[in-house]
Short mmCIF file of C-alpha atoms in Angstrom, two decimals:
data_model
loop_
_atom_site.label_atom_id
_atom_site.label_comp_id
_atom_site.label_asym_id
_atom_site.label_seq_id
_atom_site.Cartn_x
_atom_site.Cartn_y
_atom_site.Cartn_z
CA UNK A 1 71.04 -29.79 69.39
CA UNK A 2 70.72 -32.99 67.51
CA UNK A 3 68.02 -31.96 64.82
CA UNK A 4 70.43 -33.56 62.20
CA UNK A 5 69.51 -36.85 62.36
CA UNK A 6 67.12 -37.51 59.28
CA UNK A 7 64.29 -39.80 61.07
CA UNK A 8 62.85 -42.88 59.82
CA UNK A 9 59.18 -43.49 59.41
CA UNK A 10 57.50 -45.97 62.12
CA UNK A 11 56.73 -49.08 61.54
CA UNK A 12 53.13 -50.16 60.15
CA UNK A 13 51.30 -51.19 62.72
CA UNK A 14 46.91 -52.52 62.95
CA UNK A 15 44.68 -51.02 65.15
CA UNK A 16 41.36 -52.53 65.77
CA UNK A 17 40.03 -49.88 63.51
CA UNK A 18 41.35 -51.51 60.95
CA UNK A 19 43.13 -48.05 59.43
CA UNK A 20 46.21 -47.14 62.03
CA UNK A 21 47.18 -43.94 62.44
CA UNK A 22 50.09 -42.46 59.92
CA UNK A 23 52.85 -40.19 60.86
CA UNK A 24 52.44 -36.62 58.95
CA UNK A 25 55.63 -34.71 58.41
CA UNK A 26 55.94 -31.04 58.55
CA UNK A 27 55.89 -29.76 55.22
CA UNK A 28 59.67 -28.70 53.86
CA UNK A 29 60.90 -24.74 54.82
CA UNK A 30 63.15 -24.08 52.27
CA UNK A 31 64.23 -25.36 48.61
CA UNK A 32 66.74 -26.83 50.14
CA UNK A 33 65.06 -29.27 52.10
CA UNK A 34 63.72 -30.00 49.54
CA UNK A 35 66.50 -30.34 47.46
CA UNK A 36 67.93 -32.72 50.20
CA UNK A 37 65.54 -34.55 50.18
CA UNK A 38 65.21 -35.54 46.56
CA UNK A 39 69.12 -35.91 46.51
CA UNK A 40 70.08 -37.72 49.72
CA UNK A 41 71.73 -41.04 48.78
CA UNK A 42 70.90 -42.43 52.28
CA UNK A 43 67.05 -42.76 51.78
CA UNK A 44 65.72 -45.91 50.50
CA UNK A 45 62.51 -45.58 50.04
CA UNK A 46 59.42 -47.69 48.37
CA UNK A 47 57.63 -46.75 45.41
CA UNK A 48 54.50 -45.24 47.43
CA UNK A 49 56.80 -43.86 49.79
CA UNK A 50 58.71 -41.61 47.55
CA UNK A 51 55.55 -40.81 45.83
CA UNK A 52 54.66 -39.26 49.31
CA UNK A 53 57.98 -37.61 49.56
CA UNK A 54 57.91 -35.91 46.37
CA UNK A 55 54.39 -34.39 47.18
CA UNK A 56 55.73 -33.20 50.54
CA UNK A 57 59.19 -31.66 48.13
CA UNK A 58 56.52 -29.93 45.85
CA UNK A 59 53.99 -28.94 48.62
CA UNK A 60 57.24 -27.31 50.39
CA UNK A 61 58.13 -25.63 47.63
CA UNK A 62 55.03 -24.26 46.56
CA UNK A 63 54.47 -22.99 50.19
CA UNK A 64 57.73 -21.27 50.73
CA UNK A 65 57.63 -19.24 47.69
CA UNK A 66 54.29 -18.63 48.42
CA UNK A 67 55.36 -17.25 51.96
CA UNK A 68 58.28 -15.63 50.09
CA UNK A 69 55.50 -13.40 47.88
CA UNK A 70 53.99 -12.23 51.10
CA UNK A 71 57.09 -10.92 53.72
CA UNK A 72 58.55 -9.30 50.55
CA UNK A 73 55.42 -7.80 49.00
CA UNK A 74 55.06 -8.45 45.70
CA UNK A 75 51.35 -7.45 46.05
CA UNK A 76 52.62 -4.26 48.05
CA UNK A 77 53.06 -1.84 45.24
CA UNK A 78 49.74 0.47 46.41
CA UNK A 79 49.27 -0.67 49.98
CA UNK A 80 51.55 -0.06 52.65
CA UNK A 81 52.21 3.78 53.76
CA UNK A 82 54.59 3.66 56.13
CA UNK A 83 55.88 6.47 58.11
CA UNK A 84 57.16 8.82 55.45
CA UNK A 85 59.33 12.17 57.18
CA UNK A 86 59.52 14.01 53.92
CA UNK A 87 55.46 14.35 54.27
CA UNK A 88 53.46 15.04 56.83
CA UNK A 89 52.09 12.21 58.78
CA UNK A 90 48.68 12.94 58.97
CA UNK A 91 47.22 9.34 58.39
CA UNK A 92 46.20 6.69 61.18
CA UNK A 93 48.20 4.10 59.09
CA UNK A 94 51.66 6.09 59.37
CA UNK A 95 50.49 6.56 62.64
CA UNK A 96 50.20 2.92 63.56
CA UNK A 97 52.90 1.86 61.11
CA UNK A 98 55.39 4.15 61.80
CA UNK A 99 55.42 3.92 65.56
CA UNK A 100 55.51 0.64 65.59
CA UNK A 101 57.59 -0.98 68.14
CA UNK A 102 59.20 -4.18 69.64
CA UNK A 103 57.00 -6.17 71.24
CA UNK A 104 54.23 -4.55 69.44
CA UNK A 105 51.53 -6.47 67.81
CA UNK A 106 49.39 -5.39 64.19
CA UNK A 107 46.33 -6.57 62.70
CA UNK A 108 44.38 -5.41 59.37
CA UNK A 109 41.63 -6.10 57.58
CA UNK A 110 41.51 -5.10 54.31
CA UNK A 111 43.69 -6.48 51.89
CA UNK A 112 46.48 -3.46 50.95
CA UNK A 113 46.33 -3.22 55.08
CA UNK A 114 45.10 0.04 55.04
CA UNK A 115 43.41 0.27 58.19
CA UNK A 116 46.45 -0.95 60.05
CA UNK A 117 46.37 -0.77 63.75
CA UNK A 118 48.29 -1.70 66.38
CA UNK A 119 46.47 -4.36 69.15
CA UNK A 120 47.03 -5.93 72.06
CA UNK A 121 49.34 -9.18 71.49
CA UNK A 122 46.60 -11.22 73.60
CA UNK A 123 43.92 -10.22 71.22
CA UNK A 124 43.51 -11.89 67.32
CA UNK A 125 46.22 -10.32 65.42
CA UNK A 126 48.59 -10.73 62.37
CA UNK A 127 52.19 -9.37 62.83
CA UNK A 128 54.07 -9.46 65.71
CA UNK A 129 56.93 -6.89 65.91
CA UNK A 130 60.57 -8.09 66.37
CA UNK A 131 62.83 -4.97 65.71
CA UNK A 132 62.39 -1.95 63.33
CA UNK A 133 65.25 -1.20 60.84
CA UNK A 134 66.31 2.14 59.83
CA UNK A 135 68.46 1.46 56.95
CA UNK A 136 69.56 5.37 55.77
CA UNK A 137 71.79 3.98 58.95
CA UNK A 138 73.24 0.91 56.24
CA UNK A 139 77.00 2.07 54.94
CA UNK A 140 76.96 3.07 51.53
CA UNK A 141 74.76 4.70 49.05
CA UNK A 142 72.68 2.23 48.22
CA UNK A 143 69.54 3.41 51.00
CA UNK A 144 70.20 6.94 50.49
CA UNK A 145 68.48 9.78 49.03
CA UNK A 146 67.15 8.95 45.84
CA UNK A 147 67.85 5.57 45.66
CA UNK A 148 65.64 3.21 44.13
CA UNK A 149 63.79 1.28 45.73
CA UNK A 150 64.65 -2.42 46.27
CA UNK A 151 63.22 -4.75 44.05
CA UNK A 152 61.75 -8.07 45.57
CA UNK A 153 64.89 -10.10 45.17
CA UNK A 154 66.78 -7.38 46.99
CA UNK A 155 64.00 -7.16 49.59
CA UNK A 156 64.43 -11.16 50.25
CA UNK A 157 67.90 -10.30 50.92
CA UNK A 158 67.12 -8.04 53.58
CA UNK A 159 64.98 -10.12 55.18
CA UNK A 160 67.43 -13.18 55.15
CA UNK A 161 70.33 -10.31 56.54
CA UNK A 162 68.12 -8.45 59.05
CA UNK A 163 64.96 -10.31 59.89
CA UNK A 164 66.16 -13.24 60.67
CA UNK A 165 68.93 -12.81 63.38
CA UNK A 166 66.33 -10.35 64.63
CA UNK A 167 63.19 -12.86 65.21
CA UNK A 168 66.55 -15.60 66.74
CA UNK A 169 67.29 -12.68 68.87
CA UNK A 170 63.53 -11.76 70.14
CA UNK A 171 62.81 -15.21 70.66
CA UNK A 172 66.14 -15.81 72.75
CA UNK A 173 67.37 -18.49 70.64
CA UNK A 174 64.41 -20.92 70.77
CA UNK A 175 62.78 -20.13 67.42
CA UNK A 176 61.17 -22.62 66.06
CA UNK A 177 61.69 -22.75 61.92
CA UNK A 178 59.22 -25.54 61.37
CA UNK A 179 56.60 -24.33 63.81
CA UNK A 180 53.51 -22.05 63.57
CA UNK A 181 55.41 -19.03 62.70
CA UNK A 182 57.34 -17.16 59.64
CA UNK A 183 59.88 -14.33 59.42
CA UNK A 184 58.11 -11.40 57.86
CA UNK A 185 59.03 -7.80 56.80
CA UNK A 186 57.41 -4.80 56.14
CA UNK A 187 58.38 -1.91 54.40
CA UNK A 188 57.85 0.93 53.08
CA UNK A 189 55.18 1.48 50.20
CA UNK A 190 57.42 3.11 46.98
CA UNK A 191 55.89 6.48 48.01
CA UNK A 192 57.18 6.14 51.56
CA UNK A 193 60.61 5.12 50.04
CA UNK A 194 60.79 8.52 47.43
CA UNK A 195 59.98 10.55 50.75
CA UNK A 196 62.63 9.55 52.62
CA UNK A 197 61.39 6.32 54.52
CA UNK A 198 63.53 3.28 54.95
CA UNK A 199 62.24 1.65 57.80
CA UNK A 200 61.84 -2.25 57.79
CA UNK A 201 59.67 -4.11 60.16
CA UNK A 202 60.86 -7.49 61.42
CA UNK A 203 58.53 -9.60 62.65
CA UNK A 204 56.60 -13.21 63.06
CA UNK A 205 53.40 -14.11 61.25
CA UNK A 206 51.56 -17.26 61.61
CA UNK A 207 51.26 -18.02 57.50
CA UNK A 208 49.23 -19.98 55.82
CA UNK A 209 49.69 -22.39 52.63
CA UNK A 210 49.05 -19.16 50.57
CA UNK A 211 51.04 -17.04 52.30
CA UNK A 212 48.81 -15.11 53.45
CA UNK A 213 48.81 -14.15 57.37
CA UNK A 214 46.32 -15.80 59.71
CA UNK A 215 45.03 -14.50 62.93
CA UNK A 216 47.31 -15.65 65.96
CA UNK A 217 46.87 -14.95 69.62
CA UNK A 218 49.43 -14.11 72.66
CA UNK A 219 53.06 -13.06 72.02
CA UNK A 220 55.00 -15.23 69.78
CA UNK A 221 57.65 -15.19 72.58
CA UNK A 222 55.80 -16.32 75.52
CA UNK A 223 53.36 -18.86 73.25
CA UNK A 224 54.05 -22.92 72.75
CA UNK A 225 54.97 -22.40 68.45
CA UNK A 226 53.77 -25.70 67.87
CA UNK A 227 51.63 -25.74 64.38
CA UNK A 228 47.96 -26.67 66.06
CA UNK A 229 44.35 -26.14 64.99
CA UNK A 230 41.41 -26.88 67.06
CA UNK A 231 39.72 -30.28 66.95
CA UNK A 232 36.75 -29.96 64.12
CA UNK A 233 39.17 -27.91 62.03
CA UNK A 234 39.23 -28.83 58.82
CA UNK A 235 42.32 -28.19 55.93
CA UNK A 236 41.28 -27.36 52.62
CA UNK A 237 42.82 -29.42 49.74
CA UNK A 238 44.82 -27.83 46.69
CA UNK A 239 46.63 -30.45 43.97
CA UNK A 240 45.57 -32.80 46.41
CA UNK A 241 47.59 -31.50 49.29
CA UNK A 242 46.35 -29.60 52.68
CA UNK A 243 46.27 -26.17 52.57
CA UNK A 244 44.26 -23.40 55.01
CA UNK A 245 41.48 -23.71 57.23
CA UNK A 246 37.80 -23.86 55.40
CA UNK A 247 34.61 -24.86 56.36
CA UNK A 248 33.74 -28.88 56.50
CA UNK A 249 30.99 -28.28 53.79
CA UNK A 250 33.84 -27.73 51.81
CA UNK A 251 36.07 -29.88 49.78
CA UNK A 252 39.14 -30.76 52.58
CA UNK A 253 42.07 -32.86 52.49
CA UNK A 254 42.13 -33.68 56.53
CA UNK A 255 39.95 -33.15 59.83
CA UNK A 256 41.98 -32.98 62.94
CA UNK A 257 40.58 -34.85 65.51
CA UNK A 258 42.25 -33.71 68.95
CA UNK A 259 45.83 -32.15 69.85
CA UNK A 260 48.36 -34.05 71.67
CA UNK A 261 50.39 -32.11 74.44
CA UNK A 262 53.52 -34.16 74.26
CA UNK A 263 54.76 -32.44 77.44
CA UNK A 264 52.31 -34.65 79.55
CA UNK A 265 54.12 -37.73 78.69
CA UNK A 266 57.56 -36.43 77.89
CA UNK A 267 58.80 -33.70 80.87
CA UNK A 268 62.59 -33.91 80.12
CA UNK A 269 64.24 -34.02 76.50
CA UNK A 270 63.41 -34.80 73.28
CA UNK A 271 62.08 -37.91 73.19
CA UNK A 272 63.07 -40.55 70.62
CA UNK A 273 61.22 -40.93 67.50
CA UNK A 274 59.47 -44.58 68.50
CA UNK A 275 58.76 -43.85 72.14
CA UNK A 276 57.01 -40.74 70.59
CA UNK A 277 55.12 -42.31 68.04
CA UNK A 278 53.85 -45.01 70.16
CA UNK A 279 52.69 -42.74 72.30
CA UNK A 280 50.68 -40.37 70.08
CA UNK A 281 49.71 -43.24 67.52
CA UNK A 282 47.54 -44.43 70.96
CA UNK A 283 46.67 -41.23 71.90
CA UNK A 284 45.45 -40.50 68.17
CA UNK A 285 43.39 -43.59 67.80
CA UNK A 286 41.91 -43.33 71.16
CA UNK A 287 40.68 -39.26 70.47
CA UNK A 288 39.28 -40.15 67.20
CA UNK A 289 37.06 -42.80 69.34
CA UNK A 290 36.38 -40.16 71.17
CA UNK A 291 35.42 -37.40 68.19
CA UNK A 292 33.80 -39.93 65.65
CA UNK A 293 31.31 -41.84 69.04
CA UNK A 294 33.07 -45.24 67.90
CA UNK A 295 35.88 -47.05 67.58
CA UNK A 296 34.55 -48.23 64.22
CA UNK A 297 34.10 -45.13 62.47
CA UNK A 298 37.27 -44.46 60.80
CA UNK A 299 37.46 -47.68 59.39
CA UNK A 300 33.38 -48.10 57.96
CA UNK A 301 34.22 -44.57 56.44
CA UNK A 302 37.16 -45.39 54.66
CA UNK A 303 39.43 -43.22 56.33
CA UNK A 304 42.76 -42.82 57.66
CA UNK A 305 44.14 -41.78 60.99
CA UNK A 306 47.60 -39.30 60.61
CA UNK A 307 49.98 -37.45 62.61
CA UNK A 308 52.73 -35.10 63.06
CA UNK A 309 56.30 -35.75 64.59
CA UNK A 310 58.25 -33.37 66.57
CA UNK A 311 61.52 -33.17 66.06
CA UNK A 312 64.57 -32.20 67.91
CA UNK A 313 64.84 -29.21 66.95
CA UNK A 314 61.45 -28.29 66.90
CA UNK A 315 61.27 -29.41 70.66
CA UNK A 316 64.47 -27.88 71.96
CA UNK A 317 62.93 -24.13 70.52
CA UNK A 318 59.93 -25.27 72.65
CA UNK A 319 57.36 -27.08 70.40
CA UNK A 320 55.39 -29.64 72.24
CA UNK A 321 52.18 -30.59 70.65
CA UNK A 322 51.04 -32.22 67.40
CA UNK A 323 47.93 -32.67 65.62
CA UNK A 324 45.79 -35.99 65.02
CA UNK A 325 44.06 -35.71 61.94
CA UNK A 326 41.47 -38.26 59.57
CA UNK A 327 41.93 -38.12 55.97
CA UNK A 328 41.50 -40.49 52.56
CA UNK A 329 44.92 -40.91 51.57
CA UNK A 330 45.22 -41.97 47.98
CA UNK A 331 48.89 -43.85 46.84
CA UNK A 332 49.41 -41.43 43.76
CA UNK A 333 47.80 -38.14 44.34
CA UNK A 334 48.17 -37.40 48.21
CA UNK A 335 44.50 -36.87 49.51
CA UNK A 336 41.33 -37.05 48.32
CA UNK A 337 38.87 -34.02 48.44
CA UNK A 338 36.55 -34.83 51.78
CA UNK A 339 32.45 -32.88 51.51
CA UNK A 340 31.56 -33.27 55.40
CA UNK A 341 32.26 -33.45 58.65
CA UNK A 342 33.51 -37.00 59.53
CA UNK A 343 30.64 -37.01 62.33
CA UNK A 344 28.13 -37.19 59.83
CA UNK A 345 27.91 -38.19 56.34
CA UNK A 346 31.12 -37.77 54.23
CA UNK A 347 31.36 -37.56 50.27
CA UNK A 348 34.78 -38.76 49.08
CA UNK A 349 35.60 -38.04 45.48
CA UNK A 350 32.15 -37.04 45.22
CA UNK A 351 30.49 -40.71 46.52
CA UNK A 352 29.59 -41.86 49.35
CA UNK A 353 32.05 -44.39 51.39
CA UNK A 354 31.12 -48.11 50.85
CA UNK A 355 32.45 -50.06 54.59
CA UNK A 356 34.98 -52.70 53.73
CA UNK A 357 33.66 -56.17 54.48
CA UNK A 358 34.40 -57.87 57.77
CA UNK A 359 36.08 -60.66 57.39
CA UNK A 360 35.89 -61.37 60.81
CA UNK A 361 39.74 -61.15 61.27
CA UNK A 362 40.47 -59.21 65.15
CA UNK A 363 42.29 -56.91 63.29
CA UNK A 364 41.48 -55.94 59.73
CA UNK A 365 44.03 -55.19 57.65
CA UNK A 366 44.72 -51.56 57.01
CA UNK A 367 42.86 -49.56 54.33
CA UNK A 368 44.72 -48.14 51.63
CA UNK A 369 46.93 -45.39 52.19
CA UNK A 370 47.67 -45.85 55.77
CA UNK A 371 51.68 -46.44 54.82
CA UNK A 372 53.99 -43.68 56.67
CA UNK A 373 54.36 -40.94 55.31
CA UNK A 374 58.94 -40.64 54.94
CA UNK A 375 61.04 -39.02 56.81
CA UNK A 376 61.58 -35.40 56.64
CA UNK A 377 64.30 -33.73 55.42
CA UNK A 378 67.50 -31.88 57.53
#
């Protein structure tokens, strides 16, 4: 697998448009992507550039702890019940919960999940089961009776020991760590634990900025794990950065345009960073034609076409497709909060978009922030 090649943005390139479309990078995983890639002496990037990279570092980080609060359950203190054997298990949560299987798939409603139940993996749910954990099973004293129960540090650890080989090993291998889906746990709620329950629930999620689960459909193991959203989606902004799906009446950072099934174009291997992004910087600019009813749109509302890259070791777990998105992109403070759909009238930063002039060049010359975004990090 050669994921550890750190890739290099694409070259700037006009479009008739006048704004080309820029490559997005997935968002880092893990403090230490982002660690690498504030530290990595073999990046040289320009002034905007970085500027991009360290929003990508602090969006990263912000979403992984984020993620982090959820699968451990810091806001778990009251919700969960989980099966509980020194009680009687009378409830249709320990029901649900406790017989909760492999291949089993969970969706809730209310926030402390306590109407639980378990649906069919084709239908809209929120947890995916992987393996269930009994750990009075783990050597030593520390799961026994009357032992306390794990504090969230200590419940991270778990899920970094158990969870994770578990979701490799449901997925066969091909897990995609960058893609639509998180490792999560469940657990028991502290009254579950002081009766005798130490079951953990391994699983996949499909997570959002917050952390907070939303709805998937089919089985995580039989489903492309590419991070998509319909065309006409739109991202919410947060400190200027994308976050979770919100209505276009309200303030967004982006608006994705169309998805791009790299398969169609690329049937073998992974294919190399330029062939790819020539490929979906015309398919991009093209669908956004297609979405906005002219090819002068994104350019008379001051907009700016982006896009994802997949990398190699996103496509070898089995991720083929990528979003096209339109967004303001602003040099200092990532993107600009968008009011409206960009098929009708826009408000960005609260005015409306003034068209550049046309200088009557063939090809204008790009708007501001249309630069690449930098490379991602190992």
């Amino acid at each position: 697998m050669s994921s550890d090649d750190v890739p290099q943005p694409p070259r700037a390139t006009e479009h008739p448009s006048g704004a080309k479309p820029s490559r997005l990078g997935s968002f880092p995983r893990s403090l230490d992507d982002a660690r690498a890639l504030l530290t990595g002496s073999n990046l040289h990037l320009s002034a905007p550039t970085l500027r991009w990279g360290l929003l990508a570092v602090a969006a990263g980080a912000v979403i992984a702890a984020m993620v982090t609060l959820f699968v451990t359950g810091f806001d778990n203190e009251t919700g969960l019940e989980a099966h509980t054997p020194g009680s009687p298990v009378d409830t249709v949560l320990d029901k649900e919960f406790g017989t909760a299987a492999r291949g089993d798939c969970l969706s809730w409603t209310k926030p402390d999940r306590g109407d639980l139940v378990k649906v069919a993996c084709s239908n809209r749910h929120l947890f995916e089961v992987a393996a269930d954990i009994d750990m009075s099973k783990y050597p030593g004293k520390e799961f026994g009776a009357g032992s306390r129960f794990p504090d969230s540090l200590r419940l991270t650890e778990l899920k970094e020991e158990h969870c994770v080989p578990a979701v490799q090993q449901y997925m066969s291998g091909h897990f995609d760590p960058r893609g639509r889906y998180v490792v999560g746990l469940m657990y028991p709620s502290p009254d579950g634990w002081k009766h005798g329950d130490r079951t953990l629930r391994c699983g996949l999620q499909f997570s959002g900025s917050t952390g907070t689960p939303l709805p998937s459909t089919g089985s995580a193991a039989e489903h492309d794990q590419s991070k998509v959203f319909e065309a006409g989606t739109c991202l919410g902004i947060n400190q200027n950065l994308p976050t979770d799906p919100v209505d276009c009446g309200q303030a967004h950072a982006v608006e994705i345009v169309s998805t791009i099934d790299l398969a169609a174009r690329f049937p073998g291997g992974p294919p190399a960073k330029e062939e790819q992004d020539r490929f979906v910087e015309e398919e991009c600019a093209r669908s956004a034609t297609d979405y906005l009813g002219s090819p002068d749109q994104v350019r008379n509302k001051t907009l700016t076409l982006f896009f994802d890259y997949v990398d190699a070791r996103s496509w070898l777990a089995g991720s083929r497709k990528l979003d096209c998105m339109i967004g303001k992109g602003t040099d200092r403070e990532g993107f600009a909060p968008i009011i409206g759909s960009a098929k009708g009238e826009i408000l960005i930063n609260g005015q409306a978009p003034v068209p550049p002039p046309n200088s009557g060049r063939r090809t204008p010359a790009p708007l501001p922030g249309a630069a690449p975004l930098p490379p991602q990090p190992r």
